[in-house]
PDB file of C-alpha atoms and ligand atoms in Angstrom:
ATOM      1  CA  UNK A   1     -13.621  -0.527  19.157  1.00 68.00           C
ATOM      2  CA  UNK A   2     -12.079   2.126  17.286  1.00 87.00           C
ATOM      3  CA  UNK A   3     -12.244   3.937  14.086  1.00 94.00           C
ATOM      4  CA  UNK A   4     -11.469   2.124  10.454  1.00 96.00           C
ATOM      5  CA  UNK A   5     -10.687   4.341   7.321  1.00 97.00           C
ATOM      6  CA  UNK A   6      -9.190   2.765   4.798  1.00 98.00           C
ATOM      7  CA  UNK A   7      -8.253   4.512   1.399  1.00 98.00           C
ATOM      8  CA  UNK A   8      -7.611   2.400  -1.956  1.00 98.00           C
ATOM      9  CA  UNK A   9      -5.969   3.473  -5.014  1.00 97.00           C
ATOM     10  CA  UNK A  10      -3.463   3.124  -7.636  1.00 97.00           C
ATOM     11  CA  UNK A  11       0.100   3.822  -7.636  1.00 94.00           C
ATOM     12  CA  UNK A  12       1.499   7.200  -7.402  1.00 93.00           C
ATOM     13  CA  UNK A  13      -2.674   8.601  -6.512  1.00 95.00           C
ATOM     14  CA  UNK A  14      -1.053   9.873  -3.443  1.00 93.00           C
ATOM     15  CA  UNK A  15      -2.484   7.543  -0.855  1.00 95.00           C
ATOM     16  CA  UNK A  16       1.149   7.079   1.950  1.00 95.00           C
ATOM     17  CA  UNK A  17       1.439  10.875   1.907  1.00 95.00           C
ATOM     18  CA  UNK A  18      -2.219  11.628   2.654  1.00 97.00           C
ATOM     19  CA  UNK A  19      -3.087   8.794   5.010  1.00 98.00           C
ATOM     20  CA  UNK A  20      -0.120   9.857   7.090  1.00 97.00           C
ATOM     21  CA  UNK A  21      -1.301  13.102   7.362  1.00 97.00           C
ATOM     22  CA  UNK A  22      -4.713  12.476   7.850  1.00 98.00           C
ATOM     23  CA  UNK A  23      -3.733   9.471  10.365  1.00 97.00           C
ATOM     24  CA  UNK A  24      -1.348  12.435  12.143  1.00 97.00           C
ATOM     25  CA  UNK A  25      -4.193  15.206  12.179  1.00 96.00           C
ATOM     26  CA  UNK A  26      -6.638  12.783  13.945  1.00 95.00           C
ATOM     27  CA  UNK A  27      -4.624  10.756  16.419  1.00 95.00           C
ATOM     28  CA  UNK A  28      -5.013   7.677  14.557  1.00 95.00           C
ATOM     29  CA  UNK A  29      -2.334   4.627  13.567  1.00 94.00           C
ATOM     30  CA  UNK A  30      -0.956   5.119  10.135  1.00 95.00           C
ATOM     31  CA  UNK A  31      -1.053   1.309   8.428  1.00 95.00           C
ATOM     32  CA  UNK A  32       0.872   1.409   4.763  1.00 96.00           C
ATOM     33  CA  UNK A  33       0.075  -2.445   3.697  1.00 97.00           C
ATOM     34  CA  UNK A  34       2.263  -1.790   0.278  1.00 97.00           C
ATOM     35  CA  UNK A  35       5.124  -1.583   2.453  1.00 96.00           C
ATOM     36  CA  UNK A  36       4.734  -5.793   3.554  1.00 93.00           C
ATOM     37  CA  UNK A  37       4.215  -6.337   0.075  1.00 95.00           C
ATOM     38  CA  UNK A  38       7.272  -4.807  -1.090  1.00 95.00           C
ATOM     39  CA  UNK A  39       9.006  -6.365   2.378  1.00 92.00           C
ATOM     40  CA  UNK A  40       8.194  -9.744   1.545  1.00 91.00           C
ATOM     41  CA  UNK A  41       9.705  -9.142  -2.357  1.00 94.00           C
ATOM     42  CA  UNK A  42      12.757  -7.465  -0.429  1.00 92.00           C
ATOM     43  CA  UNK A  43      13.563 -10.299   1.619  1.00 88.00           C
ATOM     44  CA  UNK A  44      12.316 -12.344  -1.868  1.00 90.00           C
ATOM     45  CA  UNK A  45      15.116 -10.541  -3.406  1.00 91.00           C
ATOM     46  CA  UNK A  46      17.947 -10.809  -1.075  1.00 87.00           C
ATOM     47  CA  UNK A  47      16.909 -15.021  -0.854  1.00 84.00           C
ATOM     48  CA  UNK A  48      17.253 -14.421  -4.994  1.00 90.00           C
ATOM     49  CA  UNK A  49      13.949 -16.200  -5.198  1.00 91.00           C
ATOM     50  CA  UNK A  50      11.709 -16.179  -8.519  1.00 94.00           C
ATOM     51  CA  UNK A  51       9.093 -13.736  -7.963  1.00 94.00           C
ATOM     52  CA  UNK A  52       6.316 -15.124  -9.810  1.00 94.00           C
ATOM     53  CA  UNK A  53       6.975 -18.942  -8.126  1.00 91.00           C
ATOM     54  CA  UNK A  54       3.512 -19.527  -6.632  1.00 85.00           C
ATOM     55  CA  UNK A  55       6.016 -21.440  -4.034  1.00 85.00           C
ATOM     56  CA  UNK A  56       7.510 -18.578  -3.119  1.00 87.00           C
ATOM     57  CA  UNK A  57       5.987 -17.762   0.427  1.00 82.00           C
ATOM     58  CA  UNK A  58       6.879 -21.448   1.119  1.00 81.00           C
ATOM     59  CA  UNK A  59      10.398 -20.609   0.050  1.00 79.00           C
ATOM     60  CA  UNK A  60      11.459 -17.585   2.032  1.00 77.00           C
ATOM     61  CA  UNK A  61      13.879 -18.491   4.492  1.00 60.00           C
ATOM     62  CA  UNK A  62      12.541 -16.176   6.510  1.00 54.00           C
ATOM     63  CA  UNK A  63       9.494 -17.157   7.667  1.00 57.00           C
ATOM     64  CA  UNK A  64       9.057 -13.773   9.015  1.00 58.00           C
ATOM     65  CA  UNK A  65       5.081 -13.095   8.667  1.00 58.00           C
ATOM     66  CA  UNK A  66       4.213 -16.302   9.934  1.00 58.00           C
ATOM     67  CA  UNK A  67       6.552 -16.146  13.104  1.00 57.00           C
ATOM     68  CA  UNK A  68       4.920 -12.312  13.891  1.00 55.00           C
ATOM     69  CA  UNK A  69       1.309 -13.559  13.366  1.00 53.00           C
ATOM     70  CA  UNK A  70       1.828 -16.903  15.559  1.00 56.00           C
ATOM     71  CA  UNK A  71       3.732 -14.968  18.179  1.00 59.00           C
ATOM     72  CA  UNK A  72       1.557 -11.772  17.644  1.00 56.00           C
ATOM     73  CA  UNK A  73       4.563  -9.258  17.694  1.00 57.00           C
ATOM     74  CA  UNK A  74       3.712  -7.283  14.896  1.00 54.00           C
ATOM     75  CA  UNK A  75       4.429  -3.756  16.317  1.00 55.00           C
ATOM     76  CA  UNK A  76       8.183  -5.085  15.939  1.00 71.00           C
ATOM     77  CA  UNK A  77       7.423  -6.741  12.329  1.00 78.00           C
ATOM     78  CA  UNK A  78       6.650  -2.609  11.561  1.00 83.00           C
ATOM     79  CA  UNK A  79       9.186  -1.016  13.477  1.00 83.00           C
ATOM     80  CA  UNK A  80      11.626  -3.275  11.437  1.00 82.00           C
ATOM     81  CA  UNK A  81       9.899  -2.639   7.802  1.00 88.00           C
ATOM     82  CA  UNK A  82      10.313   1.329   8.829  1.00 88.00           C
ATOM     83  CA  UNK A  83      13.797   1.196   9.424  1.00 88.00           C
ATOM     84  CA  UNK A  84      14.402  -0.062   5.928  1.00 90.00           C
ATOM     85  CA  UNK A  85      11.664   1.644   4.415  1.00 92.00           C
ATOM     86  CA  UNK A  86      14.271   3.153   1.643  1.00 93.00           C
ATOM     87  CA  UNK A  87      15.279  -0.171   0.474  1.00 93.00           C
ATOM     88  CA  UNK A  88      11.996  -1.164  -0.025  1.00 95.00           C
ATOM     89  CA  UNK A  89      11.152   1.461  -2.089  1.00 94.00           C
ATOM     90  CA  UNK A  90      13.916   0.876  -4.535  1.00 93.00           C
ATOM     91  CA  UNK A  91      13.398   0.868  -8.293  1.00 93.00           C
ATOM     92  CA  UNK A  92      13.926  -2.811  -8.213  1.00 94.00           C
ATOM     93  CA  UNK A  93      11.114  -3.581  -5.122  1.00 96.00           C
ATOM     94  CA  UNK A  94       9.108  -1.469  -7.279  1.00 95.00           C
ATOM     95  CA  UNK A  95       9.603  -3.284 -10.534  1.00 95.00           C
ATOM     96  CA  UNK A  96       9.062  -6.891  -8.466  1.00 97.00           C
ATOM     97  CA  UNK A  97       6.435  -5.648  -5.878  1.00 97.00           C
ATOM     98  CA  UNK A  98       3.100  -6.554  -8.765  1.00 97.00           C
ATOM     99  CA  UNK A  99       4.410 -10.080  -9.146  1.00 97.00           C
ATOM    100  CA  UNK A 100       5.001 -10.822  -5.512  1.00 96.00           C
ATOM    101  CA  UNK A 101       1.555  -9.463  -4.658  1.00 96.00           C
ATOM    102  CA  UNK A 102      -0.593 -11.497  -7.285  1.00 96.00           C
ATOM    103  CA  UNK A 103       0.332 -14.697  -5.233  1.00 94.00           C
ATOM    104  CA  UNK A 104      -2.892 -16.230  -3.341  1.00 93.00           C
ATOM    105  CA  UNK A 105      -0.209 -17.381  -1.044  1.00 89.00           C
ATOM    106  CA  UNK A 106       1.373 -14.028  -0.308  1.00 90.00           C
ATOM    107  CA  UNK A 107      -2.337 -12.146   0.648  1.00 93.00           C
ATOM    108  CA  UNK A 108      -3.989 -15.084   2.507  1.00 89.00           C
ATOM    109  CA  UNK A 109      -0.510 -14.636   4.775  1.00 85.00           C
ATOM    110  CA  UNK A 110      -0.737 -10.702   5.095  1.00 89.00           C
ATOM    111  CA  UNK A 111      -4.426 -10.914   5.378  1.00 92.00           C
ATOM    112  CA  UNK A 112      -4.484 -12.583   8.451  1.00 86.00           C
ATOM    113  CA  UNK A 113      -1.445  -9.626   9.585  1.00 86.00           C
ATOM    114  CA  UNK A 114      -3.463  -6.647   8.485  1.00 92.00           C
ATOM    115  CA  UNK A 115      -6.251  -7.927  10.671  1.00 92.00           C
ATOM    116  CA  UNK A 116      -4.679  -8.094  13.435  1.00 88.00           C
ATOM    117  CA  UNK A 117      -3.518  -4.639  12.951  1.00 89.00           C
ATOM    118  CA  UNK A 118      -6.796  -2.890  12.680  1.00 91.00           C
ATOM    119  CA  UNK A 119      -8.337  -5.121  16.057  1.00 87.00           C
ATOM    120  CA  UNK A 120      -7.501  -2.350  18.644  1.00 79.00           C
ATOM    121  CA  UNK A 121      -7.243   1.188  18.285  1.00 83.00           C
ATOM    122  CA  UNK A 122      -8.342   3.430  15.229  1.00 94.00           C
ATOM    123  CA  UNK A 123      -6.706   3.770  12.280  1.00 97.00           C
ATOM    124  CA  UNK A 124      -5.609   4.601   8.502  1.00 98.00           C
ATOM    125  CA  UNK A 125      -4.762   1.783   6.690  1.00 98.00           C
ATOM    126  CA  UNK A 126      -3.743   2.364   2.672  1.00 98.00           C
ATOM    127  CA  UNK A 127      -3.448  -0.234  -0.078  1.00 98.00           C
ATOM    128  CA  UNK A 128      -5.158  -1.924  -2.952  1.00 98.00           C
ATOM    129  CA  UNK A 129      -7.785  -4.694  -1.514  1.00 98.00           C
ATOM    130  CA  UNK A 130      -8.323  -2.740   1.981  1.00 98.00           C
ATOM    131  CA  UNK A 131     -12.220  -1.680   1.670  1.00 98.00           C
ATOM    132  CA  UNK A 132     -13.350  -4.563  -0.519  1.00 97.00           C
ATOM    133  CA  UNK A 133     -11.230  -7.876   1.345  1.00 97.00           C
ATOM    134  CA  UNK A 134      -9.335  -6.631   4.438  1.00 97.00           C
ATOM    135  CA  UNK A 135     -11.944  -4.533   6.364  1.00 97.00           C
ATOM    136  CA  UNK A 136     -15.401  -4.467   4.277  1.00 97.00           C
ATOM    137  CA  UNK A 137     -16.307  -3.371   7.445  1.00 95.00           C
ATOM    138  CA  UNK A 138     -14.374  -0.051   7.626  1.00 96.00           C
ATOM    139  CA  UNK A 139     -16.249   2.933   9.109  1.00 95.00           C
ATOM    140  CA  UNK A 140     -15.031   5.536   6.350  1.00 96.00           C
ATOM    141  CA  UNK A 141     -13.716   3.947   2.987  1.00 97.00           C
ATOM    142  CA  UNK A 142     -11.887   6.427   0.469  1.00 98.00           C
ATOM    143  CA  UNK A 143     -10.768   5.646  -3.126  1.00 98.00           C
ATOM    144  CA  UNK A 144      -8.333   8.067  -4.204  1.00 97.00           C
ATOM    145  CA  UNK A 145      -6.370   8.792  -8.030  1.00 97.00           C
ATOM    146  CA  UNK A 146      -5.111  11.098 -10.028  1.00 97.00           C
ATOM    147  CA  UNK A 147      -4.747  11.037 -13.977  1.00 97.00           C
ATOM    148  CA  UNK A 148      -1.676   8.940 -15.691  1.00 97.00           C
ATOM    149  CA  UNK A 149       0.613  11.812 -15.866  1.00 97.00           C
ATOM    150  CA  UNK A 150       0.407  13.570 -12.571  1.00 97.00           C
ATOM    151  CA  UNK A 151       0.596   9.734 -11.195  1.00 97.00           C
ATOM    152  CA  UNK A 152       3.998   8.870 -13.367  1.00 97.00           C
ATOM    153  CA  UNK A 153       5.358  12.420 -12.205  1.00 97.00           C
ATOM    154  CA  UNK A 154       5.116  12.436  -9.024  1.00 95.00           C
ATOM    155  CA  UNK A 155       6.709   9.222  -9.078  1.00 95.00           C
ATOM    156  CA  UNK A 156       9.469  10.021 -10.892  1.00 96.00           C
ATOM    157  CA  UNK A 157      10.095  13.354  -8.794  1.00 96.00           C
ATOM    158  CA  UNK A 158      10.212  11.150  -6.192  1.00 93.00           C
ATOM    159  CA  UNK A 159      12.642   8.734  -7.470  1.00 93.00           C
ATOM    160  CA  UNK A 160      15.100  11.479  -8.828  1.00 95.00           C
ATOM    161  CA  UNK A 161      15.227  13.290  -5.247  1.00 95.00           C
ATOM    162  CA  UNK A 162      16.640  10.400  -4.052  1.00 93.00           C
ATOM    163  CA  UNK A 163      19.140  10.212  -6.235  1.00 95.00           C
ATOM    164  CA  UNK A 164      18.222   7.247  -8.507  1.00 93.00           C
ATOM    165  CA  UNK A 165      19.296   7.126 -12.490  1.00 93.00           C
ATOM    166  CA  UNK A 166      15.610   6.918 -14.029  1.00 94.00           C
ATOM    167  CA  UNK A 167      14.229   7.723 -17.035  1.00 96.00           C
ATOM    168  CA  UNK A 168      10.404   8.812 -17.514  1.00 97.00           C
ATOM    169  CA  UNK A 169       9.529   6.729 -19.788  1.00 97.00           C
ATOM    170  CA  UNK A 170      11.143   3.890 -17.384  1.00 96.00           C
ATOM    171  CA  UNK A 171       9.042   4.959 -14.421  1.00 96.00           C
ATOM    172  CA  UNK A 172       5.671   5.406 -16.906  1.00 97.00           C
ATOM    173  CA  UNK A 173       6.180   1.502 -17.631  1.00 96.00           C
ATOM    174  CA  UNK A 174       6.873   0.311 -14.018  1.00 96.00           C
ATOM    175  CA  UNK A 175       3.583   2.332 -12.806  1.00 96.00           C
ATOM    176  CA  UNK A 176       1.287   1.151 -15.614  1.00 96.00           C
ATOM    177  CA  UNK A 177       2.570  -2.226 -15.515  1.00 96.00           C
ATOM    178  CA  UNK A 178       1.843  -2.280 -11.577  1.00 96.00           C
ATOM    179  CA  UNK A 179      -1.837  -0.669 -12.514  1.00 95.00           C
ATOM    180  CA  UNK A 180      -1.944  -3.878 -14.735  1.00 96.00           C
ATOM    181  CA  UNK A 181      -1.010  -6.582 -12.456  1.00 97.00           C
ATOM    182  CA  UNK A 182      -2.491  -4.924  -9.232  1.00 97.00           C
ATOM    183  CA  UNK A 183      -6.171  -4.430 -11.279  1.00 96.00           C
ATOM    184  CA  UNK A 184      -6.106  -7.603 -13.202  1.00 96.00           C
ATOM    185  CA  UNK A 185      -4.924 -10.535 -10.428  1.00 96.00           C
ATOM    186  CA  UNK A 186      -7.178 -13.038  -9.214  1.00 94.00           C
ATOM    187  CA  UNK A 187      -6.959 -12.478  -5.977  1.00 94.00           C
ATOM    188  CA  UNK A 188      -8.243  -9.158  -3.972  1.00 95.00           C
ATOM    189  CA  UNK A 189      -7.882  -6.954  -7.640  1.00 95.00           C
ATOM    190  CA  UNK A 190      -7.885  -3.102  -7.354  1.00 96.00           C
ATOM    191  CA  UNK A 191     -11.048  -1.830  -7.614  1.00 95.00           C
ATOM    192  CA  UNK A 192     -12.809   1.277  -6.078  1.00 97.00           C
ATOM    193  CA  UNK A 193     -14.994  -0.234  -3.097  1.00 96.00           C
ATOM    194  CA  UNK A 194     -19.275   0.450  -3.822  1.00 96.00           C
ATOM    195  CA  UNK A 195     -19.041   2.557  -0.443  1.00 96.00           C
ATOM    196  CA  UNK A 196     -16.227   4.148  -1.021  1.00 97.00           C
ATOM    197  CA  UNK A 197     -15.934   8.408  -1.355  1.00 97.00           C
ATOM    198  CA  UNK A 198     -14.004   9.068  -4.518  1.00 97.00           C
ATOM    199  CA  UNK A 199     -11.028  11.670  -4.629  1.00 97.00           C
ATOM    200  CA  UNK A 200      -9.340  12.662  -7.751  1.00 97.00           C
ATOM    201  CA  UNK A 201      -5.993  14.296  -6.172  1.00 96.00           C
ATOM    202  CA  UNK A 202      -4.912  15.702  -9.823  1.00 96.00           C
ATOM    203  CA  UNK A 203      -5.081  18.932  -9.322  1.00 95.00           C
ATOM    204  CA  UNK A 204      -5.379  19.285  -5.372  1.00 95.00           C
ATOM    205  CA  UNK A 205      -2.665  20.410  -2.831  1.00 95.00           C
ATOM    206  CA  UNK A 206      -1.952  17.399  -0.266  1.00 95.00           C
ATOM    207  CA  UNK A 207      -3.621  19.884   2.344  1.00 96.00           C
ATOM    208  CA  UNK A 208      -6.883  20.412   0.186  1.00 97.00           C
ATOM    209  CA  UNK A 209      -7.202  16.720  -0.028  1.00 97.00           C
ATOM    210  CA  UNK A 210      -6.503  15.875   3.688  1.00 98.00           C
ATOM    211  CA  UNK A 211      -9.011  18.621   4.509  1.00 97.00           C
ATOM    212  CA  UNK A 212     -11.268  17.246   2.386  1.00 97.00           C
ATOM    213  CA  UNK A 213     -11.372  13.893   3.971  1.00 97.00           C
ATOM    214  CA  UNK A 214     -11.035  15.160   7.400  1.00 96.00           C
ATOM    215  CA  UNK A 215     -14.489  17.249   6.735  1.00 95.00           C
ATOM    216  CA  UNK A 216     -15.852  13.872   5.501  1.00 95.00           C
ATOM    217  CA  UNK A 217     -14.674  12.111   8.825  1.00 95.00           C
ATOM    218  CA  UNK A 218     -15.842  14.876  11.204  1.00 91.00           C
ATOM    219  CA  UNK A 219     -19.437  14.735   9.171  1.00 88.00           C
ATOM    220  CA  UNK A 220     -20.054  11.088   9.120  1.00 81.00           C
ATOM    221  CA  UNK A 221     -18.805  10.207  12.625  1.00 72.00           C
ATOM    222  CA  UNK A 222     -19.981  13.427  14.163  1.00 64.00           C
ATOM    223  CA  UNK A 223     -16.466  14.104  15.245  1.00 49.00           C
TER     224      UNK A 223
HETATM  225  O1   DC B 301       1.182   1.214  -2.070  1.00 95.68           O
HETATM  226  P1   DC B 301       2.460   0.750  -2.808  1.00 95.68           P
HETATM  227  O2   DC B 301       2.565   1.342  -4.187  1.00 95.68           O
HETATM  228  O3   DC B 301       3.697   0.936  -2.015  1.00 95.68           O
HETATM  229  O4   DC B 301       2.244  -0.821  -2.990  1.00 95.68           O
HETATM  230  C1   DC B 301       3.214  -1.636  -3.595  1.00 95.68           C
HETATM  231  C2   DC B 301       2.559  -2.830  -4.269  1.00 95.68           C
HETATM  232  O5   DC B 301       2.025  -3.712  -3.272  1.00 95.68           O
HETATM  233  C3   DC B 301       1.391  -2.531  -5.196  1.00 95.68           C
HETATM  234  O6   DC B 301       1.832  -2.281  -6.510  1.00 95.68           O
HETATM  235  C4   DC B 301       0.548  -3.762  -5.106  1.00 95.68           C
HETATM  236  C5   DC B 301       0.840  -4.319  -3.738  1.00 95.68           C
HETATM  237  N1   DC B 301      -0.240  -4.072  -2.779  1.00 95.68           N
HETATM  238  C6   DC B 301      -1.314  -4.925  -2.809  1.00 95.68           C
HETATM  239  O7   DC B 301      -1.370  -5.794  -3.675  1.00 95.68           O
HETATM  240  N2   DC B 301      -2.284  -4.815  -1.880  1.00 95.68           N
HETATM  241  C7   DC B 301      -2.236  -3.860  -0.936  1.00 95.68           C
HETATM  242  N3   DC B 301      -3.202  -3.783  -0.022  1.00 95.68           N
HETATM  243  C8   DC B 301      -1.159  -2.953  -0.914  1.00 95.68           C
HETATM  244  C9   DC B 301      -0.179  -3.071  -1.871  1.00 95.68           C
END
C-alpha cells in the first residue's frame, strides 16, 4: 500500500501547480480530479446538454466514465483528459464546471474512478471533497488558500497568457461564483478536512509552499 496525500482547496489557492510539484519531488502519481469534472462538462458541452439537468450523466452520449470504470482502463481515460487539458480549461468549462459538479449523479460516478486511482501506488490527488469523501483515509491531508485577490489574479494571469479576451471583474465573478456552488452543494461541499494541515499560499513562492509540505511529509512518515 502506498502513500495518500490529498490537498483541498478553493479555486485559484494554487493546489494543480503545487501537487505537481510536490507529486514530482517525491516520486509520487499526480491525480488533478477537477480535470474529470471539467471533462465530463466538456464532453457536456460538445453533446450541448443543460448543465444543471440532474439527468445529465444519464444523457451523455458518451458513456465514457462508466465504460473506463467497468473495463478498468483508466490510465487511458487520463492520458486522453491530458491531451485536451487546454480545452478543458477554457473560460466556458470554467464558467459550467460548478453546475456540472453539484450533480449527486456526476460524484457518485467519479467517486467510484478516483478510487480506483489511489488503490496502487502513492500519490497526490487535488480537488474539493478529496480528504473528507474520497480518501478519509489519506495518510497526509492538506487544505490550502490564498485571500480573494491573489486567488482572482492569479487566475486571470493565467487566462490572459493564454491569450483569452477577459476582463477582471469577469474572472472575480466566475471564481466566487465557483467558491459558491463548490462550498454550498449538497453533495461532498468544500470544506477544510478536521485533519487536515492548513496552508495560506498568499504570500508564499510555489517553492516555499512545496517545501513546506515536503518537510511535513518527511516528518510525519519519517521519510
Ligand atoms: O480544481 P479545478 O478548479 O480545476 O476544479 C474545477 C471544478 O471541479 C471545481 O470548481 C469544482 C469541481 N471539483 C469538485 O467538485 N470536486 C473535486 N474533487 C474537484 C473539482
Amino acid at each position: 500500500m502506498g502513500m495518500i496525500i490529498t490537498i483541498d482547496g478553493p479555486a485559484g489557492a494554487g493546489k494543480s501547480t503545487v501537487a505537481r510539484a510536490l507529486a514530482d519531488k517525491l516520486g509520487f502519481h499526480y491525480i488533478n480530479t477537477g480535470d474529470l469534472y471539467r471533462f465530463i462538462t466538456y464532453c457536456a458541452i460538445l453533446d450541448n446538454l443543460n448543465v444543471n439537468s440532474a439527468q445529465l450523466m444519464d444523457r451523455l452520449s458518451l458513456k465514457i466514465v462508466e465504460k473506463y470504470i467497468q473495463e478498468n482502463s483508466d490510465i487511458d481515460l487520463l492520458s486522453h483528459i491530458n491531451s485536451i487539458s487546454e480545452k478543458l480549461h477554457s473560460p466556458e468549462v470554467d464558467k459550467k464546471v460548478s453546475f456540472v459538479a453539484r450533480h449527486s449523479s456526476v460524484r457518485k460516478n467519479l467517486m467510484s474512478l478516483q478510487r480506483l486511482l489511489v488503490k496502487d501506488g502513492s500519490v497526490v490527488m487535488e480537488g474539493r471533497d478529496i480528504g473528507t469523501i474520497i480518501v478519509p483515509y489519506a495518510n497526509v491531508k492538506f487544505f490550502i488558500t490564498a485571500d480573494e485577490y491573489t486567488r482572482i489574479m492569479r487566475r486571470y494571469k493565467e487566462l490572459q497568457e493564454k491569450g483569452y479576451q477577459i476582463t477582471f471583474s469577469e474572472v472575480k465573478k466566475e471564481i466566487l461564483c465557483r467558491d459558491y456552488i463548490d462550498s454550498r452543494r449538497e453533495t461532498a461541499p468544500l470544506t477544510q478536512p478536521e485533519d487536515a494541515i492548513f496552508i495560506d499560499t498568499s504570500h508564499q513562492t510555489v517553492s516555499e509552499v512545496v517545501e513546506e509540505m515536503l518537510e511535513i511529509v518527511r516528518r510525519l512518515k519519517d521519510f
